[in-house]
Structures are given as structure tokens and as C-alpha cells.
Coordinates of C-alpha atoms in Angstrom, one line a residue:
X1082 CA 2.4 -30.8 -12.5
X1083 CA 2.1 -31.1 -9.0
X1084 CA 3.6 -34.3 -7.4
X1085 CA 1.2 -37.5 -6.8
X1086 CA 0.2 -38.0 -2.9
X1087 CA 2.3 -40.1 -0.7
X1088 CA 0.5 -43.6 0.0
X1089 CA -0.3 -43.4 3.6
X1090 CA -0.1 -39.7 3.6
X1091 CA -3.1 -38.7 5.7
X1092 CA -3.0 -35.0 4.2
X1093 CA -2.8 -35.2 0.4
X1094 CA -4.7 -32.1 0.3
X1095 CA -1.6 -30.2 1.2
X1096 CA 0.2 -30.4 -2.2
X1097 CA -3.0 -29.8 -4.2
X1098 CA -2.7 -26.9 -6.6
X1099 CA -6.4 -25.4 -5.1
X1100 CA -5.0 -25.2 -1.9
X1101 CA -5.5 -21.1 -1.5
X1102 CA -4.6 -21.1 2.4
X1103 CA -1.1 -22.1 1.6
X1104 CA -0.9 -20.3 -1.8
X1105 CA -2.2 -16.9 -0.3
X1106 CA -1.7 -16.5 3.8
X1107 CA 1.0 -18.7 4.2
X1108 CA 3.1 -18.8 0.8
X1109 CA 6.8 -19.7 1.5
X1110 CA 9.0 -16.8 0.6
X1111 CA 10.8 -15.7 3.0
X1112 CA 14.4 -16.3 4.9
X1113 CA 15.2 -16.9 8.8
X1114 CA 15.3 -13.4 9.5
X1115 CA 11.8 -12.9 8.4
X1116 CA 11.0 -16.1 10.3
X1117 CA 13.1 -14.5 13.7
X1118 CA 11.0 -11.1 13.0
X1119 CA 7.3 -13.0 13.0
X1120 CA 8.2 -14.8 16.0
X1121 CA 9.5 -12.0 17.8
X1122 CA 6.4 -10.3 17.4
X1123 CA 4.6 -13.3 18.7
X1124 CA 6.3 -13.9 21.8
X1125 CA 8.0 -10.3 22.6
X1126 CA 4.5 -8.0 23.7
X1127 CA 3.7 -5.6 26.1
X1128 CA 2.9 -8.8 28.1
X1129 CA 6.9 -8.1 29.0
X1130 CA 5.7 -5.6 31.5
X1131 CA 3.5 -8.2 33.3
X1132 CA 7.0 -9.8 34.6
X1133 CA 7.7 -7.7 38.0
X1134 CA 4.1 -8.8 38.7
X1135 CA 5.0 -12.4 38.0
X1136 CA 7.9 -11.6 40.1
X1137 CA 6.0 -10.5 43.1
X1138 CA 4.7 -14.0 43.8
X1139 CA 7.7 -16.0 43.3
X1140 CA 10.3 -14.2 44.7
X1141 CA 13.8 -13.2 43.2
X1142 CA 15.3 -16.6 43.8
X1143 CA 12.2 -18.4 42.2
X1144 CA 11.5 -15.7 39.3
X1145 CA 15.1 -15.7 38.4
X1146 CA 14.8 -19.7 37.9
X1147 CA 11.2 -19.8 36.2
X1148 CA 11.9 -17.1 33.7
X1149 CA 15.6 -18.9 32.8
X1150 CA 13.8 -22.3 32.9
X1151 CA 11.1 -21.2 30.8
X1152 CA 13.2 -19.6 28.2
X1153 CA 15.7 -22.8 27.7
X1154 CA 12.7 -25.1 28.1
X1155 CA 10.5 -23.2 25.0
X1156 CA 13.7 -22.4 23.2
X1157 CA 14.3 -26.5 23.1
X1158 CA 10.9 -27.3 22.7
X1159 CA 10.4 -24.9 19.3
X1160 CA 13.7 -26.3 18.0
X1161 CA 12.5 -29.7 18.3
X1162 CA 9.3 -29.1 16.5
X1163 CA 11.3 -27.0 14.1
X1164 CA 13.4 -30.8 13.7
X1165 CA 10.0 -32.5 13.7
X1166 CA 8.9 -30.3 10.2
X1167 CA 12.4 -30.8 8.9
X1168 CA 11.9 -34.0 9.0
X1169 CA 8.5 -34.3 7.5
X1170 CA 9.7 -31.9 4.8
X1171 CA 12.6 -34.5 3.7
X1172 CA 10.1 -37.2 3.6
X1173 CA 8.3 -35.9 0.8
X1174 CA 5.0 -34.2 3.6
X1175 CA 5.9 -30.4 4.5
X1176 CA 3.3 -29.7 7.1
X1177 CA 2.7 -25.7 7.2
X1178 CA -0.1 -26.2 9.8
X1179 CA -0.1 -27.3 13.5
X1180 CA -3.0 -29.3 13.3
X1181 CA -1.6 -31.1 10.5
X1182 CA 1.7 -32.0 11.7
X1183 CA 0.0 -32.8 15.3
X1184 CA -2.9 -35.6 13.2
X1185 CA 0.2 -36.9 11.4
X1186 CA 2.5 -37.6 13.7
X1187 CA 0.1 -38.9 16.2
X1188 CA -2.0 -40.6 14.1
X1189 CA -4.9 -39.8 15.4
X1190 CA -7.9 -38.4 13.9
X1191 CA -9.2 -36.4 17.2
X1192 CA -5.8 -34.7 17.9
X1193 CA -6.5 -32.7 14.4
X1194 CA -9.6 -31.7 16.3
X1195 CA -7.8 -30.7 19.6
X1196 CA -5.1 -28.6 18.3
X1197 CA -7.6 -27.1 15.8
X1198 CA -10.1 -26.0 18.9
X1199 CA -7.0 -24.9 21.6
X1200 CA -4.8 -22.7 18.8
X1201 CA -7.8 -21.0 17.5
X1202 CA -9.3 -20.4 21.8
X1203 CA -5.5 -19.2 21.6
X1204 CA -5.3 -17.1 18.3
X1205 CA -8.6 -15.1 18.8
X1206 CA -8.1 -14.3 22.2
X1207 CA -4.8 -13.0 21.5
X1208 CA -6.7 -11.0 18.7
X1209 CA -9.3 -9.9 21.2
X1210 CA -6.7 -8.9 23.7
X1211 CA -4.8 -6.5 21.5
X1212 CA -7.7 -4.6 20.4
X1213 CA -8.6 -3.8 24.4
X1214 CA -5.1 -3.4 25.0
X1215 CA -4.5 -1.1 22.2
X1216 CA -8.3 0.7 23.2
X1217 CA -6.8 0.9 26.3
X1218 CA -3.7 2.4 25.5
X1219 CA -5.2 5.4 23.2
X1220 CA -7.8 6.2 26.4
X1221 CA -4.5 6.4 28.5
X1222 CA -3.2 9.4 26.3
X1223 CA -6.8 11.0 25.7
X1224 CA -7.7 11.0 29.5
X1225 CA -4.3 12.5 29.7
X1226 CA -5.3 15.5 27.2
X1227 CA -8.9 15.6 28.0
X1228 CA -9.6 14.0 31.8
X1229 CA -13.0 14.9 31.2
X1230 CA -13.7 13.9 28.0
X1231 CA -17.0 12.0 27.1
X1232 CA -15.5 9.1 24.8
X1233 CA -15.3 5.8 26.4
X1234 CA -13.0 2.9 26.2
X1235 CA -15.5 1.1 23.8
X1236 CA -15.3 4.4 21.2
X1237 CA -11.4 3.7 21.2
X1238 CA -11.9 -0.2 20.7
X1239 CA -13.5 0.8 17.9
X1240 CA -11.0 3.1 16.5
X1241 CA -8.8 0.2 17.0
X1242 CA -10.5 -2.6 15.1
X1243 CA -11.5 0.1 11.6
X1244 CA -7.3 0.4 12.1
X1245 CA -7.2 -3.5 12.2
X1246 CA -9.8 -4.2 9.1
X1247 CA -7.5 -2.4 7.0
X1248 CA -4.6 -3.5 8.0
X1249 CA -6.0 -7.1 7.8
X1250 CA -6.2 -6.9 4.1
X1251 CA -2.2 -7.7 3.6
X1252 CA -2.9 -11.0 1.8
X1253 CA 0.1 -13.5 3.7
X1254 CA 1.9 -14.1 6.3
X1255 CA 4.8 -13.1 4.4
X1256 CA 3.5 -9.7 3.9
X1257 CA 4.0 -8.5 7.2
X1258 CA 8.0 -9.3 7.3
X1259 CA 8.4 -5.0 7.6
X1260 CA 5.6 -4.9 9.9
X1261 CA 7.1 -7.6 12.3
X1262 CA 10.9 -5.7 12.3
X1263 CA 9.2 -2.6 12.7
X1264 CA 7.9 -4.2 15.5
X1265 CA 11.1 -5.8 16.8
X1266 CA 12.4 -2.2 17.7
X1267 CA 9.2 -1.2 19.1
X1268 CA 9.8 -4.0 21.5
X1269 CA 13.3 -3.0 22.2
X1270 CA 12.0 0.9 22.5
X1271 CA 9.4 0.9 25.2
X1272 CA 11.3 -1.8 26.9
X1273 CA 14.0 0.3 27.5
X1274 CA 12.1 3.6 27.8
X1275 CA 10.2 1.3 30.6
X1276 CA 13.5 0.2 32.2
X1277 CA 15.0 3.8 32.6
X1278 CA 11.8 5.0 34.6
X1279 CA 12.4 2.2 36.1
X1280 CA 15.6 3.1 37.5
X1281 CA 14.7 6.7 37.6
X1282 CA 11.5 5.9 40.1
X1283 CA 14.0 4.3 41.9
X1284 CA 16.4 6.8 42.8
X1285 CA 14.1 9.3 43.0
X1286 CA 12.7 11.0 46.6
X1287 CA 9.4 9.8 45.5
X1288 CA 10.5 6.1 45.2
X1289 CA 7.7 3.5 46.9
X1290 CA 9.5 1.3 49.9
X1291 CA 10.3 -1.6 48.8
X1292 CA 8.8 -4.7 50.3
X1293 CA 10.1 -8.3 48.4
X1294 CA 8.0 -10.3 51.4
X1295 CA 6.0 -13.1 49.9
X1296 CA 1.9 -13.5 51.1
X1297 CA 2.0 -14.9 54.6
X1298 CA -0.3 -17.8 54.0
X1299 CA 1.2 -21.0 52.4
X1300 CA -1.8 -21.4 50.5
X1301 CA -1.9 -18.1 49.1
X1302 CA 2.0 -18.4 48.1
X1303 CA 1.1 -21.7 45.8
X1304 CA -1.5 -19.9 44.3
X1305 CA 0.2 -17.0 43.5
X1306 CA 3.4 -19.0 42.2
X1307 CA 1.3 -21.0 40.6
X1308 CA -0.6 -18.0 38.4
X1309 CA 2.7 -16.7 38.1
X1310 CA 4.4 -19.9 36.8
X1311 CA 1.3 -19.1 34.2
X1312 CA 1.9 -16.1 33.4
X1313 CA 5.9 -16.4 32.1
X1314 CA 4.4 -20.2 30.6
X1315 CA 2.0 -17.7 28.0
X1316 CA 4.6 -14.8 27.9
X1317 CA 6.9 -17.4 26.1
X1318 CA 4.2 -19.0 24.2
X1319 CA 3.3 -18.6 20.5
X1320 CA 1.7 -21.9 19.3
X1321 CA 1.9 -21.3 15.9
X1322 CA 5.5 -21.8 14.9
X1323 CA 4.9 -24.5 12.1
X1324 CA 2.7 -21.2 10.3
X1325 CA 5.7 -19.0 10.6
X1326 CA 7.9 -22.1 9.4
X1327 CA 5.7 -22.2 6.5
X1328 CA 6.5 -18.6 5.5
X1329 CA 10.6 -20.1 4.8
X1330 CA 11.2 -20.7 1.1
X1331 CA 12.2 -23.8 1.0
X1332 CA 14.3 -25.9 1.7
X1333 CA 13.2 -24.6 5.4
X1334 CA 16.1 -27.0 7.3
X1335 CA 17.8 -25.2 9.7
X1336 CA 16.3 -21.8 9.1
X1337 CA 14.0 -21.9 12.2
X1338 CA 16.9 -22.4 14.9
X1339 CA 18.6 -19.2 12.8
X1340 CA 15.1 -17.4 13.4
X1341 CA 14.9 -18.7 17.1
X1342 CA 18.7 -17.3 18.2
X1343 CA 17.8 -13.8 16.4
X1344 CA 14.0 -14.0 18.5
X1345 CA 15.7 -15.2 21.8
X1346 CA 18.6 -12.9 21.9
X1347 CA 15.6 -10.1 22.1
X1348 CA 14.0 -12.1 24.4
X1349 CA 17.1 -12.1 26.9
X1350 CA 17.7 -8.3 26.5
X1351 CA 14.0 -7.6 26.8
X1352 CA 12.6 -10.0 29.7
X1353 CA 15.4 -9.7 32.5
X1354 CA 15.7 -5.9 32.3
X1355 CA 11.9 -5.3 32.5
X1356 CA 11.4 -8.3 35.5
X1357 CA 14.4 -6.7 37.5
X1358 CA 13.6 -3.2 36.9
X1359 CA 10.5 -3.3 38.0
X1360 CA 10.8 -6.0 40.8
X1361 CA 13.4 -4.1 41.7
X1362 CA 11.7 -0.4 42.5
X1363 CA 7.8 -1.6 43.0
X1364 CA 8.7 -5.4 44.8
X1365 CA 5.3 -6.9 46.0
X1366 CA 3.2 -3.7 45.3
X1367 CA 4.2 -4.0 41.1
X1368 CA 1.1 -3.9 39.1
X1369 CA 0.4 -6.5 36.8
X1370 CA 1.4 -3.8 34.3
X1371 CA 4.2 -1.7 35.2
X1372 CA 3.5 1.1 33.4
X1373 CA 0.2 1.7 35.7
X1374 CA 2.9 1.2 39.1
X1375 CA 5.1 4.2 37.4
X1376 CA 1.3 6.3 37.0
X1377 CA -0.2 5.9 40.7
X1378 CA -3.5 7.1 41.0
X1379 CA -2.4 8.9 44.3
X1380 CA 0.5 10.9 44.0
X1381 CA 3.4 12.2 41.3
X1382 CA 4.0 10.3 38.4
X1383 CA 7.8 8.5 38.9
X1384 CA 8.5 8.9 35.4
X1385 CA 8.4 11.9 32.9
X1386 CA 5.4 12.0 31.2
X1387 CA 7.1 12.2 28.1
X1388 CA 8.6 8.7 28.3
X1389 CA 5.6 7.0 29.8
X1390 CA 3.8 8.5 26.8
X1391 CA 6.6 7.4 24.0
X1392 CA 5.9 3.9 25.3
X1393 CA 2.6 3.9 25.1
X1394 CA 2.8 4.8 21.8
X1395 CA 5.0 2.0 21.2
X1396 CA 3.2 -0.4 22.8
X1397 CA -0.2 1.3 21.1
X1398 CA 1.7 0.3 17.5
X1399 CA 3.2 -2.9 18.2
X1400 CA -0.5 -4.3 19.2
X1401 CA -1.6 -4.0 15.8
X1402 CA 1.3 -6.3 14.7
X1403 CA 0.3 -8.5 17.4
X1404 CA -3.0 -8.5 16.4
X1405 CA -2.0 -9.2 12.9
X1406 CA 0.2 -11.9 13.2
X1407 CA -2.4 -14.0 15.5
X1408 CA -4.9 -13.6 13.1
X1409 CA -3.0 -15.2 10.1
X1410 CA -4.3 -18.8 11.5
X1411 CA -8.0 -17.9 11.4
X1412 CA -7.0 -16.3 7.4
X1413 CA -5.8 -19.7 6.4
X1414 CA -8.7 -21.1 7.2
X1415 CA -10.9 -19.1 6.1
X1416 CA -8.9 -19.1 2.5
X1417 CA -8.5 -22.6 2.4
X1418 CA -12.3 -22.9 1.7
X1419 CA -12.9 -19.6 0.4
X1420 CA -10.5 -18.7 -2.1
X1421 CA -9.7 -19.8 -5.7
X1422 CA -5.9 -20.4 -5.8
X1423 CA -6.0 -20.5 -9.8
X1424 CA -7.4 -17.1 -9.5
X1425 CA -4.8 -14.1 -8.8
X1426 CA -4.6 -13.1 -5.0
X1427 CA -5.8 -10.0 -5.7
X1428 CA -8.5 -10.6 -8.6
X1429 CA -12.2 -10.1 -7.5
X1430 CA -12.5 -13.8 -6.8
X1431 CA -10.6 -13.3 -3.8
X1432 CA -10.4 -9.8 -3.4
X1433 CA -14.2 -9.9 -2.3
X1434 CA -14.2 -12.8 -0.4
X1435 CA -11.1 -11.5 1.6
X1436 CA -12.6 -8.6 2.4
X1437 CA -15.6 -9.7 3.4
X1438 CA -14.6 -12.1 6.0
X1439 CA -11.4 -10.5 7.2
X1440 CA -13.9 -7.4 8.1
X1441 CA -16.4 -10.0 9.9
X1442 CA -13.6 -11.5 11.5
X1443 CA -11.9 -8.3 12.9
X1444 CA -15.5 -6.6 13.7
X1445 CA -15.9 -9.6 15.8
X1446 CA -13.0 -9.5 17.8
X1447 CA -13.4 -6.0 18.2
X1448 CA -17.0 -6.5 19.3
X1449 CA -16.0 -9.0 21.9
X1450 CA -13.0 -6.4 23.4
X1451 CA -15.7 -4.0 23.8
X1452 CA -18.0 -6.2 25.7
X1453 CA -15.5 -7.9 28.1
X1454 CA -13.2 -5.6 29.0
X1455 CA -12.0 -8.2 32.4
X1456 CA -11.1 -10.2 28.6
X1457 CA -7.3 -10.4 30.5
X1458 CA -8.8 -12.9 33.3
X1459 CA -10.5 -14.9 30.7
X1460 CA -7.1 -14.8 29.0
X1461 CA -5.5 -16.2 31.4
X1462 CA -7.5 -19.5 31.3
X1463 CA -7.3 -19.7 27.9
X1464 CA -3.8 -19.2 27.9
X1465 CA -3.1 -22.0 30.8
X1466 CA -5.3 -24.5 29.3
X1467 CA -3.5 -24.0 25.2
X1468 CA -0.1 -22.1 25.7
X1469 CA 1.1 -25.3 27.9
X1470 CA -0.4 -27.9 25.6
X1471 CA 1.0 -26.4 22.3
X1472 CA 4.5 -25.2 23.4
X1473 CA 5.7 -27.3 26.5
X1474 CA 3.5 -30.5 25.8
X1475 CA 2.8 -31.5 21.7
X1476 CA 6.7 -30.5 20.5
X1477 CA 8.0 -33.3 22.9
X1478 CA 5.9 -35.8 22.2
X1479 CA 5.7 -35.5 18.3
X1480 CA 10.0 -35.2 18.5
X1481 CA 9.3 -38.8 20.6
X1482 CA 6.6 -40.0 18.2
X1483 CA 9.0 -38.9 15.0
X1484 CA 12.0 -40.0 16.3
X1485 CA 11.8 -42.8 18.8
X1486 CA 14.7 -41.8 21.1
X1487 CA 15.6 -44.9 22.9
X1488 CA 13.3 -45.0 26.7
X1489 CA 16.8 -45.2 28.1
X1490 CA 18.2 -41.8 26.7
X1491 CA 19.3 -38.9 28.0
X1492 CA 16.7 -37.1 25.3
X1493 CA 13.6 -39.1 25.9
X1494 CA 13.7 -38.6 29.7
X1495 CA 14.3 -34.8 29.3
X1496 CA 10.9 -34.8 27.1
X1497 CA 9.0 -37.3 29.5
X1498 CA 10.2 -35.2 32.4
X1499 CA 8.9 -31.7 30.6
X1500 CA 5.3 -33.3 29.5
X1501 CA 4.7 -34.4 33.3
X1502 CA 6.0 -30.9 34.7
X1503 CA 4.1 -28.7 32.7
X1504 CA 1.2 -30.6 32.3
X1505 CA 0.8 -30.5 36.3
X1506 CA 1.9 -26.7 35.8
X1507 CA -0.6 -26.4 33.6
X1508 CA -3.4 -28.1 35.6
X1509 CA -2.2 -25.7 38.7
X1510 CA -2.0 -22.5 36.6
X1511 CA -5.6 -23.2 35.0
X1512 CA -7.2 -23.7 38.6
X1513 CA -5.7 -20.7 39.7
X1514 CA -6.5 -18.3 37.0
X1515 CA -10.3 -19.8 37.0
X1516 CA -9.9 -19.3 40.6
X1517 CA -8.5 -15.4 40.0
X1518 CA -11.9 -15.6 37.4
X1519 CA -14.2 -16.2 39.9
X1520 CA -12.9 -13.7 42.7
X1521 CA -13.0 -10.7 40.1
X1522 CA -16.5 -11.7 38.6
X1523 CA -18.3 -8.8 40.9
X1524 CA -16.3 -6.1 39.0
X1525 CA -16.9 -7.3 35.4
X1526 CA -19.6 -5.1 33.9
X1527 CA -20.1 -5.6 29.8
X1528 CA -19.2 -2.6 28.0
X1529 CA -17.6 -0.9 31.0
X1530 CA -15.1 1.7 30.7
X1531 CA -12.7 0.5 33.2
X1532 CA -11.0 -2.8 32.6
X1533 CA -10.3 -5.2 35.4
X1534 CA -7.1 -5.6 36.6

């Protein structure tokens, strides 16, 4: 018999046997290394490469200090939401959704609403971006074998998304544990195929001069700091780490920070050689993805082709993890009201159902790649305005709301001090990538073949 509701407890609904988005997508089985594999996945992307760029308009001194602050800050920030469920957990309410944990902690109706509307901006344009990505990726190898060819980046999107539809149907979260360590060492592979070329370009006769001069005008710098202060903000981000929480069998306590030193340790072998490498050879002229710096349009490659193709592959196969592991949010909702959870996972019930709107869902996303391939300045709004709010805003306050550190403590000023930081970083890095929005808008062209850089 299930247990009665808390009094007081503004989310009853969670221990309900009919709950089919916590019995289905996010049913807790797993153990902290499954945990450290999903967030891996969610945080360590081909969005790596995008560091020398970040690089390029902060400096060495200053991109050394954002990418260490940025890691300790987001590795204290998910262990203190990690205490925050831990918490709820021992008090009889085990949130496995953001919104949820977010409503009941704050105790306020709207802030269901606002975490709701900036995780799922966050979620499906994640989804969107690694269907173009991945299109993108299979057009780099077929212009490679057929520069001619007729197909267009749209043909490959939709190659991309049929792959994704079936891949979709894995029915939880949970199901995707071999997917996600699978995709663990595809981070560590191209990373490090990425980091020799690296250091092959630049010891070669063909190596680019290298210029680490910052933009002459002091307005230009702060915006370019500023999107590049951004861009390592939604590199670190994942905003769902009370979903991949939910996946622990529980008693959860203590697994997450287990998950998070397993995740991290990647992160520190992954992040500094790619942003170093690549600063390193390509300095103020690294493309904001350094595979296309080791591929000028003019002149030699500065890698074998061999390696530049192996990670591409890579990177091609990891997106559909990627993919997968953002879209487990959108699932759980659509399975909360959906599915039967009295009904087997996989009887016709929910087998239909499923189906149905896991195909919608994916079709969609992959409609939406196809149509705006300059999706990656949109991105960058989206993740300014709900990377910072989820991951460098909500865990401090709901570890303040929770557990009232005195005003006067060490702890409560370090969370005060983060909130007012990143919320101003956040409010800079959204003007600037609008700002980067605007500027591009003459090249966007629906449908178009070429994706804006």
C-alpha cells in the first residue's frame, strides 16, 4: 500500500501508485556510477571544442580563471542541490523533478511555473541542437566523399531525427546507463584525437601565427568576455540533475557527490586539454569550433584526415546520447499524463502512446533543426537566460531556503555572493548573445544548407 501524503506536502501526487512518469522514464534503479555516466553525457559534449573560442576573448589569464571558477562554482552548486534532495528524501518527500523541488522549497506557486518554462526552453533546444549538430556532422564526411553531391544539410537532419525516433523508444532514464558510458569514452576519444592535431598543427610548417591580442576596443572586449563568460556558464550546465538523481535506487544520500567526482574528473581531463590546445595553436583566430580551425577553407588541412574524421564520428555518435538524455524531461511529462502505470511499460496501453508522441516529439525537434540552422545563436540566449538560473542561481537559494545558514556564515555569503555574480553574468551574457543574434540575422536563411557560425 502506498504511504498516506504528508500534511502540508504540496506534491502528494508524487507517491501515487498512477504516477507513470516516475514509474516509466525516471524509475530509480540505478547506482552513482550510472548517475556520474548520465551527467557526463549532459555536461561533457562537443560543446568542449567551443573553449579556445571562449578563450579568444578572455585571454589566458582570464580563461584560465573562468573555466577553474566555473567548474568549482557548478561542482558546489550540484552538490548542494544534491544535499537539498537528500534532505527532502529523509523527510518523508523525494522530489525526482526540478520543478517540484524548486515549488516546494520556495513555496511558491509561480516558481513551479518558471522552472517548468526555462528547463524545458533548455531541454528542447539542446534536443534541437544535437540533431543540427549531428546533420551537420554526417554532411562534413559526405562533402568529404562527394563535394558535389546534391543532398543538403536538411536530408541529413533528417537522417538524424528517423535515428533519434528509434532510439527514443528506450522507456527510462535508466535505460540509457550503457548508452551514457558508451558515451563517456566517446568524449574522452575525440577529445584527445582533437588535442593531438592540436599539437600536431602546431608544430607543423603549416602552423597559423599565433596572435593572443585581445580586440582593441574596450567595448568590444566586455562583450566578448562577456559571451564568453556565457559560453563556459552553459558548457558546465545541465539543469536537470534532480532527474538523474531520480534514476538512484534509493536511499539516494550521498550517491550524487560519488556521481559528480567520477563526472568532474572527466571534465578536468577533457576541458583544459581542449581550451589550451587549441588557444594554444589558433589564439584569437580559433573558430568557435575547433575542428573547422584544423579544416581551413583556404589551404591544407593541419591534421590527418583520418583523425579529423574519427572524431567526427565520435562526436556524430555521442549527439544521439546527448539528444537522448535531454529529451528524458519532455518523456516524463508526457508519461505522467499519458500512461497507465498499472499497465506493463511495454503493454499496448503505453506501448502506443509512447510511440506516438516520442515520434511527434522527435519529428519536431528535427523539423525545427532543419529550418533554423543559425539554431546555435538562438542557443545561446536560451542558454544565458536558463543555464544561469538553474545551475548557478536556484541550488543556492533552495540550500538557503532548506537550511537556513545563519546570515553571518561563511556558507550563506558564499551563496549570496554566487546569486548576485551570476545573475549580473547572466544579464551581461544574455545581452550579448541577443546582441550576437541581431548582428548575424542577415545570414539566417530557413532551410539553408550552411549553418551560421
Amino acid at each position: 500500500m502506498a504511504p498516506e501524503p504528508l500534511r502540508n506536502d504540496p506534491f502528494p501526487e508524487i507517491r501515487r501508485a498512477d504516477d507513470a512518469g516516475a514509474a516509466f522514464v525516471l524509475e530509480s534503479k540505478g547506482e552513482w556510477w550510472h548517475a556520474g555516466f548520465h551527467l557526463t553525457t549532459a555536461i561533457v559534449g562537443p560543446t568542449v571544442l567551443t573553449l579556445p573560442y571562449a578563450f579568444r576573448g578572455l585571454g589566458w589569464g582570464l580563461g584560465f580563471l573562468c573555466l577553474t571558477v566555473m567548474g568549482l562554482v557548478t561542482f558546489y552548486s550540484y552538490y548542494l542541490m544534491s544535499l537539498v534532495l537528500d534532505h527532502c528524501e529523509k523527510s518523508g518527500r523525494r522530489h525526482i523533478r526540478f520543478r517540484e523541488l524548486a515549488a516546494d522549497v520556495l513555496g511558491s506557486g509561480w516558481m513551479f511555473y518558471f522552472v517548468v518554462l526555462i528547463q524545458t526552453a533548455v531541454n528542447t533546444g539542446i534536443s534541437i541542437g544535437a540533431i543540427l549538430l549531428a546533420g551537420e556532422c554526417i554532411q562534413i564526411m559526405y562533402s568529404e566523399l562527394s563535394p558535389h553531391g546534391p543532398l543538403k544539410l536538411y536530408h541529413f537532419i533528417a537522417m538524424v531525427t528517423v535515428v533519434m525516433i528509434f532510439l527514443s523508444q528506450f522507456p527510462s532514464f535508466h535505460s540509457l546507463r550503457h548508452i551514457n558510458l558508451v558515451s563517456l569514452f566517446l568524449s574522452l576519444g575525440y577529445t584527445f584525437l582533437v588535442v593531438g592535431a592540436c599539437i600536431n598543427a602546431g608544430k607543423s610548417k603549416n602552423a597559423p601565427p599565433r596572435d593572443y591580442s585581445l580586440e582593441a576596443s574596450q567595448l568590444s572586449r566586455v562583450f566578448s568576455a562577456s559571451t564568453s563568460i556565457s559560453i563556459i556558464a552553459a558548457i558546465f550546465g545541465n539543469g536537470i540533475l534532480p532527474e538523474i538523481q531520480a534514476t538512484l535506487a534509493p536511499p539516494a544520500t550521498g550517491k550524487m557527490l560519488k556521481g559528480l567526482m567520477l563526472c568532474y574528473s572527466v571534465i578536468l581531463v577533457t576541458f583544459y586539454s581542449a581550451a589550451v590546445s587549441g588557444y594554444w595553436v589558433f589564439g584569437n583566430k580559433a573558430n568557435s569550433n575547433i575542428l573547422k580551425s584544423l579544416m581551413p577553407d583556404e589551404g591544407p588541412s593541419l591534421a590527418p584526415t583520418w583523425v579529423l574524421g574519427l572524431a567526427v564520428v565520435f562526436i556524430l555518435l555521442q549527439l544521439f546520447a546527448i539528444g537522448l538524455v535531454y529529451s528524458q524531461v519532455a518523456y516524463e511529462i508526457m508519461e505522467k499524463k499519458s500512461a497507465d502505470a498499472n499497465k506493463a511499460v511495454f503493454s499496448p496501453r503505453n506501448l502506443i502512446p509512447r510511440i506516438i508522441l516520442r515520434t511527434l516529439y522527435m519529428a519536431l525537434c528535427g523539423f525545427f533543426a532543419a529550418m533554423l540552422p543559425f539554431f546555435g545563436d538562438i542557443n545561446g540566449v536560451v542558454g544565458a537566460i536558463g543555464f544561469i538560473p538553474l545551475d548557478f542561481v536556484l541550488p543556492m537559494l533552495l540550500y538557503n531556503m532548506t537550511f537556513k545558514p545563519k546570515k553571518s556564515s561563511v556558507t550563506f555569503w558564499i551563496n549570496t555572493s554566487i546569486m548576485v555574480v551570476f545573475s549580473g553574468a547572466g544579464l551581461l551574457g544574455s545581452f550579448s548573445s541577443i546582441r550576437k543574434l541581431v548582428l548575424d540575422a542577415n545570414k539566417f536563411k530557413l532551410f539553408s544548407s550552411d549553418i551560421v557560425d
